[in-house]
Amino acid sequence: MSEHPKCRRIFLLPISMFLGLLILVSCDDLKEDSLGYTQNLTIQSPAPTYTPLPTYTPLPTYTPLARPTVSSLQMPTPLSQTVVPLIPTATPLSFQATRIPQAGSYIDEEFYENIQVDVEGEFLPAMENRFDPAVGLTAPLIKGVDLAGNPIVLQEDAETTIVIALAHWCPHCRNEVRELASYFLDNPLPEGIRVVSIATSINPTRANYPPHKWFENEQWNIPVIVDNSDSDIARAMGVSSFPFFIVIDSNGDVSLRVAGRLGIDGLERIFELITTKSY
């Protein structure tokens, strides 16, 4: 009886070892199946990668056209200043008398090529970056003709004159004339101030030629003195860009020069400076 249990234990030992080995093999199979399943999931469902949103690209900025320089306005050989006696008939014309002529008033097709101007006095120097050497100097006396061929002078005694130099082909001048034309039509000039414009740098091959058509289309009612083919008036006033503003006081001296557009706000600021004498 004592040997029977011992034999049973000996018989069960191999069976237990076999079952343990079977369990280990089964676990390895399950592990491999689990790894294969995970691998399949990784292949079938890859992790999404980060894609940044597109960056902001600003609109193009405005790049102004290069303005003419002093050298482009000057002739290779500087012209000598001439002293011309006063012409009794060359008196400044009123605003009503210098309205833009109607179509058909030009008989001479070479009107702009035959323009004659008279300059009396020293030419003004060109503007510098931070200092205008012309301020305080006596402006040259300019005599010429308006768009209708009538005699006109640039300055007038006992009044402050604002001179606006304009080129018909200049895009900045076109914008300035369009903006200021409506202002001049709707608002009288302050007392003691007159405004005269110069049609200069005239070129028949460029935009808005002839100038009188351009001024007529824009309803520009400011008197216009026409420069000659050499731009003598512009050179005499030291014009270095377009548009260009010159303020000449009642004594004939230069009070202020401004290069570039002013617009209505800038023009009214100049009116204020003149009336308060704070320039």
PDB file of C-alpha atoms in Angstrom, residues 47-269:
ATOM      1  CA  ALA A  47       0.194  57.883 -37.465  1.00  0.00           C
ATOM      2  CA  PRO A  48      -0.718  61.208 -39.103  1.00  0.00           C
ATOM      3  CA  THR A  49       2.177  63.618 -39.636  1.00  0.00           C
ATOM      4  CA  TYR A  50       1.971  67.371 -38.785  1.00  0.00           C
ATOM      5  CA  THR A  51       1.233  69.672 -41.717  1.00  0.00           C
ATOM      6  CA  PRO A  52       1.567  73.388 -40.849  1.00  0.00           C
ATOM      7  CA  LEU A  53      -0.981  75.879 -42.112  1.00  0.00           C
ATOM      8  CA  PRO A  54       0.127  78.090 -45.022  1.00  0.00           C
ATOM      9  CA  THR A  55       1.884  81.275 -43.947  1.00  0.00           C
ATOM     10  CA  TYR A  56       0.456  84.764 -44.697  1.00  0.00           C
ATOM     11  CA  THR A  57       1.798  86.502 -47.781  1.00  0.00           C
ATOM     12  CA  PRO A  58       1.162  90.289 -47.772  1.00  0.00           C
ATOM     13  CA  LEU A  59      -0.078  92.155 -50.820  1.00  0.00           C
ATOM     14  CA  PRO A  60       2.533  93.946 -52.950  1.00  0.00           C
ATOM     15  CA  THR A  61       3.552  97.309 -51.569  1.00  0.00           C
ATOM     16  CA  TYR A  62       3.351 100.481 -53.588  1.00  0.00           C
ATOM     17  CA  THR A  63       6.594 101.492 -55.277  1.00  0.00           C
ATOM     18  CA  PRO A  64       6.518 105.083 -56.519  1.00  0.00           C
ATOM     19  CA  LEU A  65       8.048 105.959 -59.845  1.00  0.00           C
ATOM     20  CA  ALA A  66      11.407 107.664 -59.778  1.00  0.00           C
ATOM     21  CA  ARG A  67      11.099 111.394 -59.977  1.00  0.00           C
ATOM     22  CA  PRO A  68      13.177 113.418 -62.451  1.00  0.00           C
ATOM     23  CA  THR A  69      16.451 114.702 -61.086  1.00  0.00           C
ATOM     24  CA  VAL A  70      18.033 118.097 -61.459  1.00  0.00           C
ATOM     25  CA  SER A  71      20.362 116.783 -64.147  1.00  0.00           C
ATOM     26  CA  SER A  72      17.438 115.580 -66.242  1.00  0.00           C
ATOM     27  CA  LEU A  73      15.994 119.091 -66.228  1.00  0.00           C
ATOM     28  CA  GLN A  74      19.250 120.842 -67.058  1.00  0.00           C
ATOM     29  CA  MET A  75      20.693 121.278 -70.500  1.00  0.00           C
ATOM     30  CA  PRO A  76      24.244 120.033 -71.141  1.00  0.00           C
ATOM     31  CA  THR A  77      25.328 123.666 -71.501  1.00  0.00           C
ATOM     32  CA  PRO A  78      23.644 125.933 -68.918  1.00  0.00           C
ATOM     33  CA  LEU A  79      21.788 128.818 -70.446  1.00  0.00           C
ATOM     34  CA  SER A  80      22.761 132.297 -69.412  1.00  0.00           C
ATOM     35  CA  GLN A  81      20.253 134.357 -67.472  1.00  0.00           C
ATOM     36  CA  THR A  82      18.993 137.325 -69.443  1.00  0.00           C
ATOM     37  CA  VAL A  83      17.716 140.599 -68.098  1.00  0.00           C
ATOM     38  CA  VAL A  84      14.608 141.725 -69.923  1.00  0.00           C
ATOM     39  CA  PRO A  85      12.896 145.077 -69.342  1.00  0.00           C
ATOM     40  CA  LEU A  86       9.393 145.040 -67.979  1.00  0.00           C
ATOM     41  CA  ILE A  87       6.663 144.612 -70.557  1.00  0.00           C
ATOM     42  CA  PRO A  88       3.710 146.923 -69.766  1.00  0.00           C
ATOM     43  CA  THR A  89       1.202 144.532 -71.274  1.00  0.00           C
ATOM     44  CA  ALA A  90       2.526 141.466 -69.390  1.00  0.00           C
ATOM     45  CA  THR A  91       0.332 141.895 -66.321  1.00  0.00           C
ATOM     46  CA  PRO A  92      -0.990 139.021 -64.236  1.00  0.00           C
ATOM     47  CA  LEU A  93      -4.396 137.874 -65.395  1.00  0.00           C
ATOM     48  CA  SER A  94      -7.365 137.257 -63.148  1.00  0.00           C
ATOM     49  CA  PHE A  95      -8.746 133.775 -62.598  1.00  0.00           C
ATOM     50  CA  GLN A  96     -11.681 134.447 -64.886  1.00  0.00           C
ATOM     51  CA  ALA A  97      -9.434 135.724 -67.656  1.00  0.00           C
ATOM     52  CA  THR A  98      -7.158 132.685 -67.521  1.00  0.00           C
ATOM     53  CA  ARG A  99      -9.713 129.913 -67.658  1.00  0.00           C
ATOM     54  CA  ILE A 100      -8.693 126.944 -69.748  1.00  0.00           C
ATOM     55  CA  PRO A 101      -9.400 127.785 -73.417  1.00  0.00           C
ATOM     56  CA  GLN A 102     -12.035 125.800 -75.251  1.00  0.00           C
ATOM     57  CA  ALA A 103     -11.168 123.339 -77.983  1.00  0.00           C
ATOM     58  CA  GLY A 104     -10.353 125.031 -81.271  1.00  0.00           C
ATOM     59  CA  SER A 105      -8.677 128.096 -79.727  1.00  0.00           C
ATOM     60  CA  TYR A 106      -5.247 126.913 -80.906  1.00  0.00           C
ATOM     61  CA  ILE A 107      -4.356 128.060 -84.412  1.00  0.00           C
ATOM     62  CA  ASP A 108      -0.632 127.346 -84.328  1.00  0.00           C
ATOM     63  CA  GLU A 109      -0.039 123.583 -84.229  1.00  0.00           C
ATOM     64  CA  GLU A 110       3.528 124.281 -83.092  1.00  0.00           C
ATOM     65  CA  PHE A 111       2.375 126.347 -80.122  1.00  0.00           C
ATOM     66  CA  TYR A 112       4.442 124.470 -77.533  1.00  0.00           C
ATOM     67  CA  GLU A 113       7.531 124.343 -79.717  1.00  0.00           C
ATOM     68  CA  ASN A 114       7.544 128.109 -80.220  1.00  0.00           C
ATOM     69  CA  ILE A 115       7.042 129.178 -76.587  1.00  0.00           C
ATOM     70  CA  GLN A 116       9.276 132.084 -75.514  1.00  0.00           C
ATOM     71  CA  VAL A 117       9.952 132.861 -71.855  1.00  0.00           C
ATOM     72  CA  ASP A 118      11.940 135.641 -70.198  1.00  0.00           C
ATOM     73  CA  VAL A 119      13.887 135.088 -66.981  1.00  0.00           C
ATOM     74  CA  GLU A 120      15.216 138.058 -65.015  1.00  0.00           C
ATOM     75  CA  GLY A 121      17.463 137.380 -62.050  1.00  0.00           C
ATOM     76  CA  GLU A 122      19.564 134.542 -60.665  1.00  0.00           C
ATOM     77  CA  PHE A 123      18.465 130.933 -60.982  1.00  0.00           C
ATOM     78  CA  LEU A 124      17.515 129.336 -57.665  1.00  0.00           C
ATOM     79  CA  PRO A 125      19.698 126.470 -56.423  1.00  0.00           C
ATOM     80  CA  ALA A 126      18.349 122.943 -56.201  1.00  0.00           C
ATOM     81  CA  MET A 127      16.969 121.620 -52.917  1.00  0.00           C
ATOM     82  CA  GLU A 128      19.229 119.639 -50.621  1.00  0.00           C
ATOM     83  CA  ASN A 129      18.242 116.778 -48.319  1.00  0.00           C
ATOM     84  CA  ARG A 130      17.789 118.699 -45.061  1.00  0.00           C
ATOM     85  CA  PHE A 131      18.309 122.294 -46.099  1.00  0.00           C
ATOM     86  CA  ASP A 132      16.857 124.469 -48.829  1.00  0.00           C
ATOM     87  CA  PRO A 133      19.434 127.082 -49.840  1.00  0.00           C
ATOM     88  CA  ALA A 134      16.820 128.987 -51.854  1.00  0.00           C
ATOM     89  CA  VAL A 135      14.790 130.110 -48.815  1.00  0.00           C
ATOM     90  CA  GLY A 136      15.294 133.840 -48.355  1.00  0.00           C
ATOM     91  CA  LEU A 137      16.639 134.382 -51.871  1.00  0.00           C
ATOM     92  CA  THR A 138      14.895 136.616 -54.378  1.00  0.00           C
ATOM     93  CA  ALA A 139      13.002 134.537 -56.910  1.00  0.00           C
ATOM     94  CA  PRO A 140      13.733 135.254 -60.565  1.00  0.00           C
ATOM     95  CA  LEU A 141      11.067 137.243 -62.375  1.00  0.00           C
ATOM     96  CA  ILE A 142       9.371 135.006 -64.936  1.00  0.00           C
ATOM     97  CA  LYS A 143       7.390 136.338 -67.882  1.00  0.00           C
ATOM     98  CA  GLY A 144       5.749 134.188 -70.524  1.00  0.00           C
ATOM     99  CA  VAL A 145       2.347 133.222 -71.911  1.00  0.00           C
ATOM    100  CA  ASP A 146      -0.583 131.186 -70.645  1.00  0.00           C
ATOM    101  CA  LEU A 147      -2.365 128.369 -72.454  1.00  0.00           C
ATOM    102  CA  ALA A 148      -4.308 130.876 -74.544  1.00  0.00           C
ATOM    103  CA  GLY A 149      -1.148 132.706 -75.625  1.00  0.00           C
ATOM    104  CA  ASN A 150      -1.825 135.720 -73.388  1.00  0.00           C
ATOM    105  CA  PRO A 151       1.136 137.353 -71.582  1.00  0.00           C
ATOM    106  CA  ILE A 152       1.465 136.460 -67.887  1.00  0.00           C
ATOM    107  CA  VAL A 153       4.015 136.971 -65.111  1.00  0.00           C
ATOM    108  CA  LEU A 154       4.711 134.470 -62.373  1.00  0.00           C
ATOM    109  CA  GLN A 155       4.842 136.852 -59.408  1.00  0.00           C
ATOM    110  CA  GLU A 156       2.612 139.720 -58.436  1.00  0.00           C
ATOM    111  CA  ASP A 157       3.409 142.549 -56.019  1.00  0.00           C
ATOM    112  CA  ALA A 158       1.560 142.761 -52.682  1.00  0.00           C
ATOM    113  CA  GLU A 159       0.471 139.105 -52.853  1.00  0.00           C
ATOM    114  CA  THR A 160       2.015 135.817 -51.832  1.00  0.00           C
ATOM    115  CA  THR A 161       2.256 133.471 -54.801  1.00  0.00           C
ATOM    116  CA  ILE A 162       2.161 129.681 -54.660  1.00  0.00           C
ATOM    117  CA  VAL A 163       3.736 128.209 -57.776  1.00  0.00           C
ATOM    118  CA  ILE A 164       2.970 124.603 -58.736  1.00  0.00           C
ATOM    119  CA  ALA A 165       5.287 123.006 -61.295  1.00  0.00           C
ATOM    120  CA  LEU A 166       3.514 120.205 -63.200  1.00  0.00           C
ATOM    121  CA  ALA A 167       4.494 117.766 -65.952  1.00  0.00           C
ATOM    122  CA  HIS A 168       1.654 116.364 -68.060  1.00  0.00           C
ATOM    123  CA  TRP A 169       3.218 112.871 -68.194  1.00  0.00           C
ATOM    124  CA  CYS A 170       3.903 112.603 -64.444  1.00  0.00           C
ATOM    125  CA  PRO A 171       1.463 110.210 -62.652  1.00  0.00           C
ATOM    126  CA  HIS A 172       1.895 112.093 -59.353  1.00  0.00           C
ATOM    127  CA  CYS A 173       1.000 115.355 -61.097  1.00  0.00           C
ATOM    128  CA  ARG A 174      -2.104 113.794 -62.622  1.00  0.00           C
ATOM    129  CA  ASN A 175      -3.266 112.656 -59.176  1.00  0.00           C
ATOM    130  CA  GLU A 176      -2.478 116.028 -57.636  1.00  0.00           C
ATOM    131  CA  VAL A 177      -4.303 118.003 -60.316  1.00  0.00           C
ATOM    132  CA  ARG A 178      -7.345 115.743 -60.096  1.00  0.00           C
ATOM    133  CA  GLU A 179      -7.535 116.137 -56.315  1.00  0.00           C
ATOM    134  CA  LEU A 180      -6.867 119.871 -56.155  1.00  0.00           C
ATOM    135  CA  ALA A 181      -9.014 120.843 -59.156  1.00  0.00           C
ATOM    136  CA  SER A 182     -12.274 120.119 -57.339  1.00  0.00           C
ATOM    137  CA  TYR A 183     -10.982 121.944 -54.263  1.00  0.00           C
ATOM    138  CA  PHE A 184     -10.151 125.088 -56.237  1.00  0.00           C
ATOM    139  CA  LEU A 185     -13.553 124.994 -57.921  1.00  0.00           C
ATOM    140  CA  ASP A 186     -15.409 124.793 -54.601  1.00  0.00           C
ATOM    141  CA  ASN A 187     -13.250 127.009 -52.380  1.00  0.00           C
ATOM    142  CA  PRO A 188     -12.052 130.596 -52.869  1.00  0.00           C
ATOM    143  CA  LEU A 189      -8.404 131.328 -52.230  1.00  0.00           C
ATOM    144  CA  PRO A 190      -7.497 133.060 -48.973  1.00  0.00           C
ATOM    145  CA  GLU A 191      -7.119 136.815 -49.227  1.00  0.00           C
ATOM    146  CA  GLY A 192      -3.668 137.920 -50.314  1.00  0.00           C
ATOM    147  CA  ILE A 193      -2.742 134.534 -51.847  1.00  0.00           C
ATOM    148  CA  ARG A 194      -2.646 133.652 -55.522  1.00  0.00           C
ATOM    149  CA  VAL A 195      -1.820 130.303 -57.131  1.00  0.00           C
ATOM    150  CA  VAL A 196      -0.087 129.899 -60.494  1.00  0.00           C
ATOM    151  CA  SER A 197       0.916 126.635 -62.146  1.00  0.00           C
ATOM    152  CA  ILE A 198       3.710 125.884 -64.617  1.00  0.00           C
ATOM    153  CA  ALA A 199       3.274 123.432 -67.494  1.00  0.00           C
ATOM    154  CA  THR A 200       6.852 122.262 -67.906  1.00  0.00           C
ATOM    155  CA  SER A 201       8.928 119.362 -69.242  1.00  0.00           C
ATOM    156  CA  ILE A 202       6.517 119.195 -72.186  1.00  0.00           C
ATOM    157  CA  ASN A 203       7.077 116.154 -74.378  1.00  0.00           C
ATOM    158  CA  PRO A 204       4.808 115.328 -77.361  1.00  0.00           C
ATOM    159  CA  THR A 205       5.739 111.626 -77.162  1.00  0.00           C
ATOM    160  CA  ARG A 206       4.488 111.129 -73.607  1.00  0.00           C
ATOM    161  CA  ALA A 207       1.094 110.766 -71.914  1.00  0.00           C
ATOM    162  CA  ASN A 208      -1.507 113.546 -71.683  1.00  0.00           C
ATOM    163  CA  TYR A 209      -0.096 115.597 -74.525  1.00  0.00           C
ATOM    164  CA  PRO A 210      -1.015 118.343 -75.307  1.00  0.00           C
ATOM    165  CA  PRO A 211      -1.151 119.777 -71.762  1.00  0.00           C
ATOM    166  CA  HIS A 212      -4.087 122.101 -72.424  1.00  0.00           C
ATOM    167  CA  LYS A 213      -6.330 119.121 -73.158  1.00  0.00           C
ATOM    168  CA  TRP A 214      -5.272 117.508 -69.902  1.00  0.00           C
ATOM    169  CA  PHE A 215      -5.998 120.657 -67.871  1.00  0.00           C
ATOM    170  CA  GLU A 216      -9.308 121.122 -69.663  1.00  0.00           C
ATOM    171  CA  ASN A 217     -10.414 117.552 -68.918  1.00  0.00           C
ATOM    172  CA  GLU A 218      -9.529 117.953 -65.241  1.00  0.00           C
ATOM    173  CA  GLN A 219     -11.301 121.371 -65.032  1.00  0.00           C
ATOM    174  CA  TRP A 220      -8.127 123.013 -63.770  1.00  0.00           C
ATOM    175  CA  ASN A 221      -9.028 126.686 -63.320  1.00  0.00           C
ATOM    176  CA  ILE A 222      -5.637 127.800 -61.988  1.00  0.00           C
ATOM    177  CA  PRO A 223      -3.636 130.079 -64.331  1.00  0.00           C
ATOM    178  CA  VAL A 224      -0.991 128.142 -66.259  1.00  0.00           C
ATOM    179  CA  ILE A 225       2.248 129.633 -67.553  1.00  0.00           C
ATOM    180  CA  VAL A 226       3.774 127.488 -70.312  1.00  0.00           C
ATOM    181  CA  ASP A 227       7.465 126.613 -70.122  1.00  0.00           C
ATOM    182  CA  ASN A 228       9.610 126.448 -73.244  1.00  0.00           C
ATOM    183  CA  SER A 229      11.194 123.355 -74.771  1.00  0.00           C
ATOM    184  CA  ASP A 230      14.322 123.827 -72.615  1.00  0.00           C
ATOM    185  CA  SER A 231      12.296 124.002 -69.359  1.00  0.00           C
ATOM    186  CA  ASP A 232      13.912 127.334 -68.521  1.00  0.00           C
ATOM    187  CA  ILE A 233      11.224 128.282 -65.993  1.00  0.00           C
ATOM    188  CA  ALA A 234      11.585 125.013 -64.088  1.00  0.00           C
ATOM    189  CA  ARG A 235      15.370 125.322 -64.064  1.00  0.00           C
ATOM    190  CA  ALA A 236      15.186 128.944 -62.930  1.00  0.00           C
ATOM    191  CA  MET A 237      12.975 127.965 -59.985  1.00  0.00           C
ATOM    192  CA  GLY A 238      15.232 125.045 -59.014  1.00  0.00           C
ATOM    193  CA  VAL A 239      12.585 122.416 -59.709  1.00  0.00           C
ATOM    194  CA  SER A 240      13.989 118.954 -59.016  1.00  0.00           C
ATOM    195  CA  SER A 241      10.858 116.747 -59.071  1.00  0.00           C
ATOM    196  CA  PHE A 242       7.189 116.780 -59.975  1.00  0.00           C
ATOM    197  CA  PRO A 243       4.956 118.108 -58.628  1.00  0.00           C
ATOM    198  CA  PHE A 244       6.940 120.910 -57.027  1.00  0.00           C
ATOM    199  CA  PHE A 245       5.634 123.808 -54.929  1.00  0.00           C
ATOM    200  CA  ILE A 246       7.317 127.217 -54.450  1.00  0.00           C
ATOM    201  CA  VAL A 247       5.985 129.894 -52.089  1.00  0.00           C
ATOM    202  CA  ILE A 248       7.092 133.444 -52.988  1.00  0.00           C
ATOM    203  CA  ASP A 249       6.171 136.217 -50.543  1.00  0.00           C
ATOM    204  CA  SER A 250       4.911 139.671 -51.448  1.00  0.00           C
ATOM    205  CA  ASN A 251       8.501 140.966 -51.553  1.00  0.00           C
ATOM    206  CA  GLY A 252       9.486 138.418 -54.185  1.00  0.00           C
ATOM    207  CA  ASP A 253      11.563 136.237 -51.839  1.00  0.00           C
ATOM    208  CA  VAL A 254      11.324 132.468 -51.559  1.00  0.00           C
ATOM    209  CA  SER A 255       9.620 131.446 -48.318  1.00  0.00           C
ATOM    210  CA  LEU A 256       9.190 127.733 -48.840  1.00  0.00           C
ATOM    211  CA  ARG A 257       9.673 124.961 -51.393  1.00  0.00           C
ATOM    212  CA  VAL A 258       8.105 121.509 -51.216  1.00  0.00           C
ATOM    213  CA  ALA A 259       8.861 118.558 -53.500  1.00  0.00           C
ATOM    214  CA  GLY A 260       6.145 115.974 -54.090  1.00  0.00           C
ATOM    215  CA  ARG A 261       2.391 115.777 -53.641  1.00  0.00           C
ATOM    216  CA  LEU A 262       0.587 117.857 -51.023  1.00  0.00           C
ATOM    217  CA  GLY A 263      -3.056 116.981 -51.468  1.00  0.00           C
ATOM    218  CA  ILE A 264      -5.819 119.130 -49.990  1.00  0.00           C
ATOM    219  CA  ASP A 265      -4.602 118.790 -46.402  1.00  0.00           C
ATOM    220  CA  GLY A 266      -1.072 119.830 -47.328  1.00  0.00           C
ATOM    221  CA  LEU A 267      -2.287 122.783 -49.381  1.00  0.00           C
ATOM    222  CA  GLU A 268      -4.468 124.047 -46.548  1.00  0.00           C
ATOM    223  CA  ARG A 269      -1.501 123.700 -44.224  1.00  0.00           C
TER     224      ARG A 269
END
